[in-house]
Amino acid sequence: MMAQSEDSAQSKLVQFLGEDSNTPKPHQPTQNPFPNRKPIKYMLIGSAKAVTSTIHYLQVVGYAGVGEWSPLIPTDKPDEVMSILIRQILMQ
């Protein structure tokens, strides 16, 4: 049962990050609409309460809205979850 849970968590993470070669990719434009921007991924890992609390704090300080984070994804450790935020940052 634990191995199945680990596979499920890993599968959800791969789907969210888009690194699964079997997943169909949406049509990519030939030109990047934001050529000076690159994606960066933030990950919060901890208890559900700690991750949720941090997400809410980051909204209060104006860094990222609650809806910008992925749903809580279980990790392979008991009582541990993660959430991911992807931002496009300006590169000079």
Short mmCIF file of C-alpha atoms in Angstrom, two decimals:
data_model
loop_
_atom_site.label_atom_id
_atom_site.label_comp_id
_atom_site.label_asym_id
_atom_site.label_seq_id
_atom_site.Cartn_x
_atom_site.Cartn_y
_atom_site.Cartn_z
CA MET A 1 0.00 0.00 0.00
CA MET A 2 2.83 2.43 0.85
CA ALA A 3 4.56 1.82 -2.50
CA GLN A 4 1.29 2.56 -4.29
CA SER A 5 0.97 5.83 -2.31
CA GLU A 6 4.55 6.76 -3.21
CA ASP A 7 3.88 6.05 -6.90
CA SER A 8 0.73 8.17 -6.75
CA ALA A 9 2.55 11.10 -5.11
CA GLN A 10 5.39 10.87 -7.62
CA SER A 11 2.93 10.66 -10.49
CA LYS A 12 1.10 13.79 -9.27
CA LEU A 13 4.38 15.66 -8.96
CA VAL A 14 5.54 14.65 -12.44
CA GLN A 15 2.18 15.65 -13.89
CA PHE A 16 2.33 19.04 -12.18
CA LEU A 17 5.91 19.72 -13.23
CA GLY A 18 5.26 18.50 -16.76
CA GLU A 19 8.29 16.24 -16.98
CA ASP A 20 6.46 13.06 -17.95
CA SER A 21 7.41 12.19 -21.53
CA ASN A 22 4.18 10.18 -21.93
CA THR A 23 2.01 13.21 -21.18
CA PRO A 24 0.83 14.98 -24.33
CA LYS A 25 2.31 18.45 -24.53
CA PRO A 26 0.16 21.42 -25.54
CA HIS A 27 1.13 23.18 -28.74
CA GLN A 28 4.10 25.41 -27.96
CA PRO A 29 4.40 28.68 -29.85
CA THR A 30 7.58 29.01 -31.89
CA GLN A 31 8.42 32.29 -30.18
CA ASN A 32 8.52 32.81 -26.43
CA PRO A 33 6.07 35.64 -25.62
CA PHE A 34 8.34 36.66 -22.71
CA PRO A 35 11.86 36.00 -24.00
CA ASN A 36 13.56 37.57 -20.97
CA ARG A 37 11.57 35.54 -18.46
CA LYS A 38 12.44 32.09 -17.13
CA PRO A 39 10.39 29.81 -14.87
CA ILE A 40 11.42 29.20 -11.28
CA LYS A 41 9.75 26.65 -9.00
CA TYR A 42 9.29 27.11 -5.26
CA MET A 43 8.51 24.06 -3.13
CA LEU A 44 7.19 23.96 0.40
CA ILE A 45 7.58 20.60 2.15
CA GLY A 46 6.37 19.81 5.65
CA SER A 47 3.28 18.97 7.62
CA ALA A 48 -0.01 19.99 6.02
CA LYS A 49 -0.49 22.59 8.76
CA ALA A 50 2.99 24.10 8.29
CA VAL A 51 2.72 24.23 4.49
CA THR A 52 -0.79 25.72 4.58
CA SER A 53 0.24 28.26 7.22
CA THR A 54 3.23 29.34 5.14
CA ILE A 55 1.12 29.67 1.99
CA HIS A 56 -1.33 31.90 3.89
CA TYR A 57 1.52 33.96 5.34
CA LEU A 58 3.00 34.50 1.87
CA GLN A 59 -0.40 35.78 0.73
CA VAL A 60 -0.66 38.16 3.71
CA VAL A 61 2.75 39.70 2.92
CA GLY A 62 1.76 40.02 -0.75
CA TYR A 63 4.19 37.51 -2.25
CA ALA A 64 1.83 34.90 -3.72
CA GLY A 65 -1.88 34.24 -3.60
CA VAL A 66 -3.20 31.02 -2.12
CA GLY A 67 -4.61 30.02 -5.52
CA GLU A 68 -1.19 30.22 -7.18
CA TRP A 69 0.12 27.18 -5.27
CA SER A 70 -0.50 23.60 -6.30
CA PRO A 71 -2.85 21.49 -4.18
CA LEU A 72 -1.13 19.72 -1.30
CA ILE A 73 0.64 16.65 -2.66
CA PRO A 74 1.57 13.81 -0.28
CA THR A 75 5.25 12.83 -0.19
CA ASP A 76 6.64 9.39 0.56
CA LYS A 77 6.98 10.31 4.26
CA PRO A 78 4.02 9.93 6.62
CA ASP A 79 2.25 13.19 7.54
CA GLU A 80 4.31 15.16 5.00
CA VAL A 81 3.01 17.10 1.99
CA MET A 82 4.38 19.53 -0.54
CA SER A 83 3.03 22.40 -2.59
CA ILE A 84 4.67 24.06 -5.59
CA LEU A 85 4.56 27.59 -6.98
CA ILE A 86 5.90 28.35 -10.44
CA ARG A 87 6.78 31.94 -11.28
CA GLN A 88 8.24 33.58 -14.37
CA ILE A 89 11.15 35.80 -13.37
CA LEU A 90 12.79 38.50 -15.44
CA MET A 91 16.34 37.63 -16.52
CA GLN A 92 18.75 40.42 -17.42
#
